[in-house]
Short mmCIF file of C-alpha atoms and ligand atoms in Angstrom, two decimals:
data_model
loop_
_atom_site.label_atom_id
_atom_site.label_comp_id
_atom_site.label_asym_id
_atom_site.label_seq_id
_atom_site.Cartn_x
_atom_site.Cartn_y
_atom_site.Cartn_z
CA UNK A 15 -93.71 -57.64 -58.40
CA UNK A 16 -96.01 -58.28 -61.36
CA UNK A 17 -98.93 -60.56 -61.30
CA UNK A 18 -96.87 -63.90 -62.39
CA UNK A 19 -94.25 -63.60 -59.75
CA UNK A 20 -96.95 -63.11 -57.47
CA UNK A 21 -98.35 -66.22 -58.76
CA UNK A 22 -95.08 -68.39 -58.46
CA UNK A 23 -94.91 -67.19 -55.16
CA UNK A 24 -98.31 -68.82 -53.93
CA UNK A 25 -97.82 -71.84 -55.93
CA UNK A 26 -94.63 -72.05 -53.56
CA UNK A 27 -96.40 -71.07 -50.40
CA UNK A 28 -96.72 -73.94 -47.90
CA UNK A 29 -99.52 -72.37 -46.16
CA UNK A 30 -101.65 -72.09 -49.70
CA UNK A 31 -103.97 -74.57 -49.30
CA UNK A 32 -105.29 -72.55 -45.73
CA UNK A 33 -107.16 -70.36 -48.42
CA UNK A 34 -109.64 -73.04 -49.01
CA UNK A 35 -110.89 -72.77 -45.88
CA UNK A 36 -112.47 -69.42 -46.46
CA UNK A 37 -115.36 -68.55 -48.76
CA UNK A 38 -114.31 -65.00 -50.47
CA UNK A 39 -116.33 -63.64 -53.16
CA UNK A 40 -115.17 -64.32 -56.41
CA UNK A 41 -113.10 -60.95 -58.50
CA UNK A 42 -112.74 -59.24 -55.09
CA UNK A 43 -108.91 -58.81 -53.15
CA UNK A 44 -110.12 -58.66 -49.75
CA UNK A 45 -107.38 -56.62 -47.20
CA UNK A 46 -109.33 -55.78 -44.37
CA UNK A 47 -109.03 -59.09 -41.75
CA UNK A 48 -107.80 -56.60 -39.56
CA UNK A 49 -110.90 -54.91 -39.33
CA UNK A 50 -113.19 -57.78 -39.86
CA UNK A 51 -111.80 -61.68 -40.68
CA UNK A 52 -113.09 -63.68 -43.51
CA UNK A 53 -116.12 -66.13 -43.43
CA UNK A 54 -114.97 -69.80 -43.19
CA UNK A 55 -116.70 -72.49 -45.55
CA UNK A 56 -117.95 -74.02 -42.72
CA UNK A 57 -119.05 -71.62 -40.37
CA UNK A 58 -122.55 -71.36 -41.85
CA UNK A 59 -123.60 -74.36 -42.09
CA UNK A 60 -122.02 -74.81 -38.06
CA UNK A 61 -124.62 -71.90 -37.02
CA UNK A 62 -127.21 -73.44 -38.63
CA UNK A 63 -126.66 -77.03 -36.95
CA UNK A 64 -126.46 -74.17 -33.63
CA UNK A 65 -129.92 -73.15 -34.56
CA UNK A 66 -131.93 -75.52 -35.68
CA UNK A 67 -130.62 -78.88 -33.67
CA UNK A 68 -128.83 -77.30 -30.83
CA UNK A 69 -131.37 -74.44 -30.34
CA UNK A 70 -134.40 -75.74 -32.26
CA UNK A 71 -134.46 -79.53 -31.27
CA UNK A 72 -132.00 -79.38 -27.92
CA UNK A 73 -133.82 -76.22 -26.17
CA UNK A 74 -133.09 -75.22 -23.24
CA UNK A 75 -131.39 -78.94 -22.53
CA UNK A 76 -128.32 -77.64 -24.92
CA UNK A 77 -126.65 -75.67 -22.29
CA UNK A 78 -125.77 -78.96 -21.08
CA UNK A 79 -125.73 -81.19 -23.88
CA UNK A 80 -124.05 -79.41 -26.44
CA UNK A 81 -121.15 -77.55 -24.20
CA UNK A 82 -122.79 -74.29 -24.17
CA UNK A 83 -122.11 -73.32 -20.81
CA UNK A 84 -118.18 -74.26 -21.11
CA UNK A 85 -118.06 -72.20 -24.01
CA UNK A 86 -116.21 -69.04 -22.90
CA UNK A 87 -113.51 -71.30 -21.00
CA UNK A 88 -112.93 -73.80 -24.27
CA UNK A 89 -112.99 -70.96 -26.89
CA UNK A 90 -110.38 -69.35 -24.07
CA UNK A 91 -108.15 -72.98 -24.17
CA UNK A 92 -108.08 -73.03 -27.77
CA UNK A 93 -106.88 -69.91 -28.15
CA UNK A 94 -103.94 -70.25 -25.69
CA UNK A 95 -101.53 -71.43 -27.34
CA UNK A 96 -101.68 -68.38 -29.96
CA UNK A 97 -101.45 -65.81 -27.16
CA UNK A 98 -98.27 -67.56 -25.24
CA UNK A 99 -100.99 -68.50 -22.45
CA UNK A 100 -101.76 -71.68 -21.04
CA UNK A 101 -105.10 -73.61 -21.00
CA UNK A 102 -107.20 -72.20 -18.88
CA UNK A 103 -106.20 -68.79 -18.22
CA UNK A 104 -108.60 -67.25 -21.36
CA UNK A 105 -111.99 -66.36 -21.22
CA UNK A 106 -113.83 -65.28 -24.62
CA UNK A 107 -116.68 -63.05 -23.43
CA UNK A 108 -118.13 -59.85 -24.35
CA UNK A 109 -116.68 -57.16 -26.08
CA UNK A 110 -112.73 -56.02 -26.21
CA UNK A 111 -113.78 -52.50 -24.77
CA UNK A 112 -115.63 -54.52 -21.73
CA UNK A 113 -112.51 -56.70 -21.11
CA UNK A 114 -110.43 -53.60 -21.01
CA UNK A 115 -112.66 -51.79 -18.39
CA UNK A 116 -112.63 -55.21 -16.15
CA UNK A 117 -108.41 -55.50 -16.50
CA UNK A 118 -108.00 -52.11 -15.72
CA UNK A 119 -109.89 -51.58 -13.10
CA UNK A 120 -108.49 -54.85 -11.56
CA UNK A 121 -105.05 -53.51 -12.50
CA UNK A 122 -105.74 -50.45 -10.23
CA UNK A 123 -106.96 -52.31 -7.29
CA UNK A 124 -103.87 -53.85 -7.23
CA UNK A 125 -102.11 -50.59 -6.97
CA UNK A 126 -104.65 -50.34 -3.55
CA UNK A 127 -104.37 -46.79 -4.06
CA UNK A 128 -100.63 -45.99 -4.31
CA UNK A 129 -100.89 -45.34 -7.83
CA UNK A 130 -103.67 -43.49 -9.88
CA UNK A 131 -101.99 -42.99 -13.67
CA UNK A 132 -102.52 -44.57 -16.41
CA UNK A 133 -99.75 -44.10 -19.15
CA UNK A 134 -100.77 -44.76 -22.84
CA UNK A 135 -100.18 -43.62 -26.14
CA UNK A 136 -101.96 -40.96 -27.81
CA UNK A 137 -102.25 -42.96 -30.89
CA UNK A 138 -103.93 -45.77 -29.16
CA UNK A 139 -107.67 -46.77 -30.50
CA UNK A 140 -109.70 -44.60 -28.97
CA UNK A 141 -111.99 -46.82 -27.11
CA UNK A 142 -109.07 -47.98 -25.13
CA UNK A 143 -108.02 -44.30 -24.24
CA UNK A 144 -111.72 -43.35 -23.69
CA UNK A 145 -112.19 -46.97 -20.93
CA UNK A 146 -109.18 -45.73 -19.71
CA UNK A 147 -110.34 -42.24 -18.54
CA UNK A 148 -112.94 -43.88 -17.13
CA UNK A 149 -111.43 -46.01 -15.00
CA UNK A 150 -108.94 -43.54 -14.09
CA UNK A 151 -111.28 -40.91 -13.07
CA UNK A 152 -113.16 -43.51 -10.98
CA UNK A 153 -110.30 -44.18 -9.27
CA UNK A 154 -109.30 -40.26 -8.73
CA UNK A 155 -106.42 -41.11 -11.26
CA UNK A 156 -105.60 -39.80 -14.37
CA UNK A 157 -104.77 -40.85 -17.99
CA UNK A 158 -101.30 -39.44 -19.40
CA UNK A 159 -100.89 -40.20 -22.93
CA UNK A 160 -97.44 -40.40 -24.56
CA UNK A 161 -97.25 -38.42 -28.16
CA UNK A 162 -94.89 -40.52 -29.75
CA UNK A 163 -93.58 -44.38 -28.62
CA UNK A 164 -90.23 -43.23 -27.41
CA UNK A 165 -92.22 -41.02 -24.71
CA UNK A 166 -93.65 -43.71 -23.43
CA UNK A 167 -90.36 -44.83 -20.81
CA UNK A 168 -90.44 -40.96 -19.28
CA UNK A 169 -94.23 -41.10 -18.29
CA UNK A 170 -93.14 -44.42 -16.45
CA UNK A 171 -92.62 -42.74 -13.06
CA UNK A 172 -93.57 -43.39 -9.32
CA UNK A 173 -97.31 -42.25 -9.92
CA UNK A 174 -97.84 -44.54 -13.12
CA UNK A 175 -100.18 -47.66 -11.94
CA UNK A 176 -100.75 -49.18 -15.32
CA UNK A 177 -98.82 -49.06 -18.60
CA UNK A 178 -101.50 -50.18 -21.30
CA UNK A 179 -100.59 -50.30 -24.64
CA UNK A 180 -102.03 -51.94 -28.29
CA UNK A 181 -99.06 -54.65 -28.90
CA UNK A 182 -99.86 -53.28 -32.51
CA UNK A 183 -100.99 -49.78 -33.56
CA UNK A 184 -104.52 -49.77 -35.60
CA UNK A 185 -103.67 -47.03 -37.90
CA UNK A 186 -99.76 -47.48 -38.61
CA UNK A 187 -99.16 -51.27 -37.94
CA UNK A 188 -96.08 -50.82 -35.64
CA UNK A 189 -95.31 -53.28 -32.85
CA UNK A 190 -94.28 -52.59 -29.78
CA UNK A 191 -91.68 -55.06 -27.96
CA UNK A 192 -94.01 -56.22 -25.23
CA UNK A 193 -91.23 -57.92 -23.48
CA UNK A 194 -89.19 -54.70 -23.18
CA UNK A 195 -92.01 -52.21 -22.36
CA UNK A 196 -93.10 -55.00 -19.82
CA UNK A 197 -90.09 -55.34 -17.78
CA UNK A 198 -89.75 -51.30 -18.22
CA UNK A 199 -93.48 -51.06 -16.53
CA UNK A 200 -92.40 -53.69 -13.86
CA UNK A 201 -89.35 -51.90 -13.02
CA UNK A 202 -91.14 -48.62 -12.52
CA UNK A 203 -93.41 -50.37 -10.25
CA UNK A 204 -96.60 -50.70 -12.78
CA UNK A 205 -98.26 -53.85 -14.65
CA UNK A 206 -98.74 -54.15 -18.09
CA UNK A 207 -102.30 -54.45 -19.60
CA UNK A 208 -101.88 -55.80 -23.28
CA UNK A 209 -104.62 -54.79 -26.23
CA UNK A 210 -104.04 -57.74 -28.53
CA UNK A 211 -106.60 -56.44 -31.08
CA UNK A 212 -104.35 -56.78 -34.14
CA UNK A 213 -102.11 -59.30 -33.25
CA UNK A 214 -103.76 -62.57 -31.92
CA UNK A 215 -103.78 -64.40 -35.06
CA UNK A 216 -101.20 -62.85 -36.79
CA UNK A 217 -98.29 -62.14 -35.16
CA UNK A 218 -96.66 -64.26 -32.55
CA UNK A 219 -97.09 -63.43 -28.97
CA UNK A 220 -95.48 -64.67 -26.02
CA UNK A 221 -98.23 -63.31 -22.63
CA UNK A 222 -96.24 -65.51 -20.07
CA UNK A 223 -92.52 -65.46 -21.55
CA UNK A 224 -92.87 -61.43 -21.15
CA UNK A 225 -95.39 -62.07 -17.87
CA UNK A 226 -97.83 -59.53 -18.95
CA UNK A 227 -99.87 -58.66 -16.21
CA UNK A 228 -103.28 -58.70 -18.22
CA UNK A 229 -104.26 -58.99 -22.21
CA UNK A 230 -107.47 -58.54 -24.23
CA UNK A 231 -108.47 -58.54 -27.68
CA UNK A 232 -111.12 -58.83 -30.36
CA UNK A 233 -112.62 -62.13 -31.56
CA UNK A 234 -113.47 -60.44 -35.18
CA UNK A 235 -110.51 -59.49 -36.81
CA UNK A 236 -107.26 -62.17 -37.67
CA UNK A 237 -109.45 -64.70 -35.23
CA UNK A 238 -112.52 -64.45 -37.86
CA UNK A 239 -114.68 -64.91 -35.62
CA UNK A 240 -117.83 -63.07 -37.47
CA UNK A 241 -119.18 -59.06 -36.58
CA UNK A 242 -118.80 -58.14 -33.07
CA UNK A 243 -117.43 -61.51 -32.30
CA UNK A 244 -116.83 -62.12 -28.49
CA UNK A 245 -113.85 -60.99 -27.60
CA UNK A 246 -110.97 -62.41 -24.72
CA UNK A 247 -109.22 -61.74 -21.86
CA UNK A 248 -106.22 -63.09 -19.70
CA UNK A 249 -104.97 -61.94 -16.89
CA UNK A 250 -101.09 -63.70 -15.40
CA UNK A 251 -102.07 -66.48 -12.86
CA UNK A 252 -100.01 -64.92 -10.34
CA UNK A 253 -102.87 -62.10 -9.39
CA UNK A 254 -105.63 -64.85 -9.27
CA UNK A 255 -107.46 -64.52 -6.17
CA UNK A 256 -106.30 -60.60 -5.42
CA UNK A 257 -108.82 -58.23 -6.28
CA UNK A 258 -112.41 -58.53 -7.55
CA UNK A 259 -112.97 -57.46 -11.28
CA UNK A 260 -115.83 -55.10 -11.68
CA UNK A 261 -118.50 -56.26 -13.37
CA UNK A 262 -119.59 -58.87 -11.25
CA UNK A 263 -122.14 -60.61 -12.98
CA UNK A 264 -123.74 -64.29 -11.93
CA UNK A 265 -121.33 -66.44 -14.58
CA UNK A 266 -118.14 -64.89 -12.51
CA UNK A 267 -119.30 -66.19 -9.16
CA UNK A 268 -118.23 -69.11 -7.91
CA UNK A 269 -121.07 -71.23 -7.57
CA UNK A 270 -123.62 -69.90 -10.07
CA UNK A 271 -126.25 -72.29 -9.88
CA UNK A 272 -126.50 -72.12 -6.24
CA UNK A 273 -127.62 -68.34 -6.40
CA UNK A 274 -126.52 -67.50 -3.53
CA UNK A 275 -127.72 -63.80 -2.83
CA UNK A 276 -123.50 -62.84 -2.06
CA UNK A 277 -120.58 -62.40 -4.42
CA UNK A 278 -118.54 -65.23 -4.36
CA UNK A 279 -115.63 -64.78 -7.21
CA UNK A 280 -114.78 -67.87 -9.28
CA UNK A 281 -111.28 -68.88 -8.97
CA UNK A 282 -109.03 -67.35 -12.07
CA UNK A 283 -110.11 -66.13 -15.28
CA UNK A 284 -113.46 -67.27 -15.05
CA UNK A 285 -114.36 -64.55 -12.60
CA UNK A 286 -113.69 -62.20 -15.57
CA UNK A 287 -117.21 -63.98 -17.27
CA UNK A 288 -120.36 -61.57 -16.58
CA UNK A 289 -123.42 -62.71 -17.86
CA UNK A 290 -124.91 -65.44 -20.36
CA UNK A 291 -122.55 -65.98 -23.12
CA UNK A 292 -123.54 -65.45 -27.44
CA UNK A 293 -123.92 -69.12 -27.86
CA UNK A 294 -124.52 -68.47 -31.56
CA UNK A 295 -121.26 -65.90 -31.91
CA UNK A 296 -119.38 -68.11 -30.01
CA UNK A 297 -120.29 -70.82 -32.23
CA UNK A 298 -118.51 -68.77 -35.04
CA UNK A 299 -115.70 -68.41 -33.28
CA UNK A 300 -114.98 -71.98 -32.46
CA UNK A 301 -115.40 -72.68 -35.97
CA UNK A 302 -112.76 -70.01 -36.98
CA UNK A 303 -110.47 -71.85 -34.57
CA UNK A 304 -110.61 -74.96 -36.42
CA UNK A 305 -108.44 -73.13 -39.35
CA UNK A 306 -106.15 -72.49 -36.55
CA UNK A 307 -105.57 -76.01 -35.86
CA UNK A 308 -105.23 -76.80 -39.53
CA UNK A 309 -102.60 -74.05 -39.55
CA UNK A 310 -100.68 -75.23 -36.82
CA UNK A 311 -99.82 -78.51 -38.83
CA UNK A 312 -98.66 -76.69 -41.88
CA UNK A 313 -95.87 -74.42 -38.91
CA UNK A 314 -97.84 -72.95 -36.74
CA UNK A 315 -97.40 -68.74 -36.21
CA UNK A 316 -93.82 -69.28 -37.23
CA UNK A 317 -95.00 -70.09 -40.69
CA UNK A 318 -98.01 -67.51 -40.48
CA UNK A 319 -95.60 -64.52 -39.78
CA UNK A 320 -93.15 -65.44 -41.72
CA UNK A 321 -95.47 -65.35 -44.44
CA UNK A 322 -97.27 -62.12 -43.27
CA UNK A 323 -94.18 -60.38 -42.83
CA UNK A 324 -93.16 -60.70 -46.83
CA UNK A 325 -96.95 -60.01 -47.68
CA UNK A 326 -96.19 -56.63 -46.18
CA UNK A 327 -93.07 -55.92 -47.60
CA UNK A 328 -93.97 -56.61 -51.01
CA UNK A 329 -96.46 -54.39 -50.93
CA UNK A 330 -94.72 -51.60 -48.94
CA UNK A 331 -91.96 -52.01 -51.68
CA UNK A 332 -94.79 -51.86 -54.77
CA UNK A 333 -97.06 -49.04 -53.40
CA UNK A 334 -93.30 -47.22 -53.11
CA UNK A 335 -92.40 -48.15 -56.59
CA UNK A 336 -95.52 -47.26 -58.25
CA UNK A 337 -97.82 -44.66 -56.16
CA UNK A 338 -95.83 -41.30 -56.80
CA UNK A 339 -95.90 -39.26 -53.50
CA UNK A 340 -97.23 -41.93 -51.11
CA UNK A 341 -95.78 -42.17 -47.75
CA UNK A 342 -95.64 -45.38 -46.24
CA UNK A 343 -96.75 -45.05 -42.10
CA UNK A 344 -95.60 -48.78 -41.29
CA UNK A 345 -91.83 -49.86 -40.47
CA UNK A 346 -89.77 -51.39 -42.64
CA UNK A 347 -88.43 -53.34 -39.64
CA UNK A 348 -89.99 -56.35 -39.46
CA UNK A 349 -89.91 -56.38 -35.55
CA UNK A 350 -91.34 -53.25 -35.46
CA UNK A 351 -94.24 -54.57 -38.13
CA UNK A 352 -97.44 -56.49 -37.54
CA UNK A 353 -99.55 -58.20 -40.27
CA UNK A 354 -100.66 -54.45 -42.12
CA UNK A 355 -99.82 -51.76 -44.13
CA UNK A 356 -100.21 -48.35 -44.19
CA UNK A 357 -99.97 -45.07 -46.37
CA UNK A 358 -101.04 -41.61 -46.76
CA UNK A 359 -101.59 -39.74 -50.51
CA UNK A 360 -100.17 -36.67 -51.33
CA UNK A 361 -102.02 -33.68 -50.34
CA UNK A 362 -104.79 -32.76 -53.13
CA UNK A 363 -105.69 -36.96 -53.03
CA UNK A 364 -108.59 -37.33 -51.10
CA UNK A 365 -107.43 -40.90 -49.38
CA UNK A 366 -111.40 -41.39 -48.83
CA UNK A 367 -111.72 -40.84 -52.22
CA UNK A 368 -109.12 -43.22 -53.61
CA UNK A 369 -110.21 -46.32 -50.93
CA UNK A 370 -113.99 -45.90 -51.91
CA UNK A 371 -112.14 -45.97 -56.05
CA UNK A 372 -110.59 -49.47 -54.87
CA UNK A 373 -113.48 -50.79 -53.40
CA UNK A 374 -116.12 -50.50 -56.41
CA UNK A 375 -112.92 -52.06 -58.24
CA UNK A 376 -113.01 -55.02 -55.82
CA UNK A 377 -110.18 -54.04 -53.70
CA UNK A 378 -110.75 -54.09 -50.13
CA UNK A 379 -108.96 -52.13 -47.67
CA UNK A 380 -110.04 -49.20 -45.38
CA UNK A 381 -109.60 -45.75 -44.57
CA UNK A 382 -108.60 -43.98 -41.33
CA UNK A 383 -108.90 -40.44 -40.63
CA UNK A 384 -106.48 -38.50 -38.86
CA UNK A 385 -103.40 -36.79 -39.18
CA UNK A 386 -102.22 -38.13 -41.85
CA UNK A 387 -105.07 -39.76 -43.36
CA UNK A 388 -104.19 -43.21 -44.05
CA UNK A 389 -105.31 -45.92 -46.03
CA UNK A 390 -104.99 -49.25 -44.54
CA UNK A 391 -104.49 -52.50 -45.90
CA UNK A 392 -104.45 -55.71 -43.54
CA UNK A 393 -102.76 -59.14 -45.09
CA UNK A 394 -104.08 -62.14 -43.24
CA UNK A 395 -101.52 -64.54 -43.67
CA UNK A 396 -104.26 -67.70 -43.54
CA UNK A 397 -106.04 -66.56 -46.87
CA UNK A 398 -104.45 -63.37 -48.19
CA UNK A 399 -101.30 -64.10 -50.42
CA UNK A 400 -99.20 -62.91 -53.05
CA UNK A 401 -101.30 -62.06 -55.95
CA UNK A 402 -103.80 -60.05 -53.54
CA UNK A 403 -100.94 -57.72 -53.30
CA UNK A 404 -99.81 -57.46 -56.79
CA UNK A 405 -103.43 -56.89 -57.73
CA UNK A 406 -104.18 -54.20 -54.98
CA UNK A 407 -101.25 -52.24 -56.10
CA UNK A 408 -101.98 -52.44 -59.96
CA UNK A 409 -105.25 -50.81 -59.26
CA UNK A 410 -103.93 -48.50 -56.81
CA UNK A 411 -101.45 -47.10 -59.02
CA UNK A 412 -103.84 -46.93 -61.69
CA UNK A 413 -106.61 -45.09 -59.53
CA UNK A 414 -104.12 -42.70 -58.36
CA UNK A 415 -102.63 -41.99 -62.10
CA UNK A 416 -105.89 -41.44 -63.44
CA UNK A 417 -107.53 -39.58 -61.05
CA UNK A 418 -110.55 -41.79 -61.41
CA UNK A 419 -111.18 -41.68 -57.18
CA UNK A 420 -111.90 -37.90 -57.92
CA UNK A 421 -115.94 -38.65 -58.70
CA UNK A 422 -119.13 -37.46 -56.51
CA UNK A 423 -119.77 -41.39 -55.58
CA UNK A 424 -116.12 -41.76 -54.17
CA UNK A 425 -115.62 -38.84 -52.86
CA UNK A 426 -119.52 -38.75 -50.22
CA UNK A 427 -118.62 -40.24 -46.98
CA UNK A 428 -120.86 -43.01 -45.42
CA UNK A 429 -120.87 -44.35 -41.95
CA UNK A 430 -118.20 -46.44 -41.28
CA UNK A 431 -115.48 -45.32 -43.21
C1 LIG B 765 -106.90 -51.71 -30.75
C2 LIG B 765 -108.37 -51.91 -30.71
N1 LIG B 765 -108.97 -52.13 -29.54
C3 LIG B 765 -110.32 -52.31 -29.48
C4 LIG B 765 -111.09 -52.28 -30.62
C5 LIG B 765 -112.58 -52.42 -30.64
O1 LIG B 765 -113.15 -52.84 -29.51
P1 LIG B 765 -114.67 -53.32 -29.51
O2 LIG B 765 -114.70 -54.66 -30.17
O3 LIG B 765 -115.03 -53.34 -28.09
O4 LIG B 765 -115.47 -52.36 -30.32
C6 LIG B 765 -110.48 -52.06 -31.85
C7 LIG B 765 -111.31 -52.05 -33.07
O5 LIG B 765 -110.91 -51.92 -34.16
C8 LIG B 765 -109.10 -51.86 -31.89
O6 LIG B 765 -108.50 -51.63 -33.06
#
């Protein structure tokens, strides 16, 4: 695909104009929104109103007057709809890592002890497979991690309590069928905790057509919601009222403002808030959501995956066509695909080397270390389109022909990689 099909392709897209919502520097193809999400236009000016009226002029008055307070529960209703929940069974609260360690350990309470394992995949993000150990060790369980997905059904046996998967994987960008693994962890007797980290936003999911038994998932990635954006959690209205999540914190209680010196869980999700919410985070967020709503006029997540599903395969089939040697980690299936791409370099490429190349040439993507390496490249169907990908690829191709990545500033590591 050269640069003027690519651009007869987004002159054709009906979700084009979403693009304008988002302020992205000029000369720079930005494919990371699965790491962190884009600024919208009007997010700053939003926070600001946050600050200086809301916060400045309303005080302390504001958790009243401007909503702050029902912020976790309305941030949780608008975001429904895109996780296959209803209204009212999200919370957006603290971090995904946090939400995992509350659903899991509620997840093993309701095992009351039968069951101890948890059964994951050793590919999973590691925070999830670090909570995980945790939890399992606090409940004199263990974590037993499957090496490859097809493992995953054997490890389902009469110990496993929990089956907790990413829907899809952070470093390959395969999808799991959550309906099938689901009904496999039911009919071994375990529930199904969901990590919706890369898909809520971008790929369609369906929490009460598959009845999941608990999701979470970050507020910062497709969702846009800003750095270290609150994350959310759902758990299926039939285990409301069963067990007590674990960090019982004064916003979960029933009566709050009563402060009553016992526990009293609030009914349904909102036992699942702990403390004082990031009014000005959250703020972000529900501005993020707005491009939601526009996008749900223009077709809604069928329109958004379609979309993000030919994103991917164009440039699967350009970085095939033009990057001798690379090897592409993500499936061709488009079931099996979520809303990224994947590849590793030939060895004698330092993949580190080539993403830092791409970067100083305004091509945004990241790199993941492992075995392989990969280089990872996330299309967000609400402002990513066509001509991102036949630029990324041009460069690509051209970094890896030349060699140019193969310099002392590419090739130093910093931080976050
Ligand atoms: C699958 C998955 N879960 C969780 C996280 C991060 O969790 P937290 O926001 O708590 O750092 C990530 C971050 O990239 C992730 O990819």
């Amino acid at each position: 695909m050269n640069l003027e099909d690519a651009q007869r392709l987004d002159a054709a897209d009906p979700l084009r104009s979403l693009r304008e919502f988002f302020q992205l520097p000029d000369g720079i193809t930005y494919l990371d929104g699965n790491s962190l999400g884009a600024l919208p236009k009007a997010t700053p000016e939003r926070i600001q109103s946050a600050v200086t009226q809301e916060w400045g002029q309303g005080l302390i008055k504001s958790w009243n007057t401007a909503g702050w307070i029902d912020l976790p529960r309305r941030l949780g209703d608008r975001l429904a709809p895109w996780l296959g929940a209803r209204p009212g069974e999200v919370l957006v609260a603290d971090s995904t890592s946090v939400n995992l360690y509350k659903v899991l350990h509620a997840a093993l309470q309701l095992q009351q002890g039968q069951r101890r394992v948890i059964v994951s995949e050793r590919s999973n993000f590691p925070t999830d497979n670090y909570i995980a150990q945790s939890v399992a060790r606090a409940h004199g369980g263990e974590l037993v991690l499957a090496e490859t997905p097809e493992e995953i059904a054997g490890l389902m046996d009469e110990r496993c309590a929990v089956l907790m998967l990413t829907h899809v994987n952070y470093r390959t960008g395969r999808m799991h069928d959550m309906g099938l693994l689901t009904r496999w962890a039911h009919q071994a007797g375990a529930l199904a905790v969901w990590d919706l980290a890369h898909s809520a936003g971008a790929v369609p999911i369906d929490l009460l057509g598959c009845a999941a038994d608990f999701a979470i998932g970050c507020g910062y990635k497709y969702l846009n919601g800003g750095p270290g954006a609150p994350a959310f959690v759902w758990m299926h209205p039939r285990h409301e009222g069963q067990v007590w999540q674990p960090l019982t914190g004064w916003l979960g209680h029933a009566h709050p403002f009563d402060f009553d010196s016992e526990y009293l869980p609030a009914p349904g999700i909102q036992q699942y808030q702990c403390g004082t919410p990031p009014v000005l985070s959250m703020t972000a967020l529900d501005t993020a959501l707005d491009v939601f709503d526009a996008a749900q006029k223009l077709g809604g997540m069928k329109a958004l995956r379609a979309k993000s599903l030919a994103l991917t395969e164009a440039f699967i089939d350009s970085v095939e066509a033009r990057v001798p040697g690379a090897i592409i980690a993500t499936p061709r299936e488009a079931a099996l695909r979520g809303s990224q791409a994947s590849f590793s370099l030939p060895k004698g490429v330092d993949g580190y080397a080539v993403m830092q190349a791409l970067i100083a040439r305004g091509v945004i993507g990241d790199f993941r270390a492992g075995t392989p390496e990969l280089l990872r490249f996330g299309f967000a169907p609400l402002y990513n389109g066509f001509a991102d990908v036949a630029r990324a690829v041009d460069v690509l191709a051209d970094i890896v022909a030349s060699g140019s990545w193969n310099a002392p500033q590419f090739t130093s590591r910093a931080k976050v990689t």
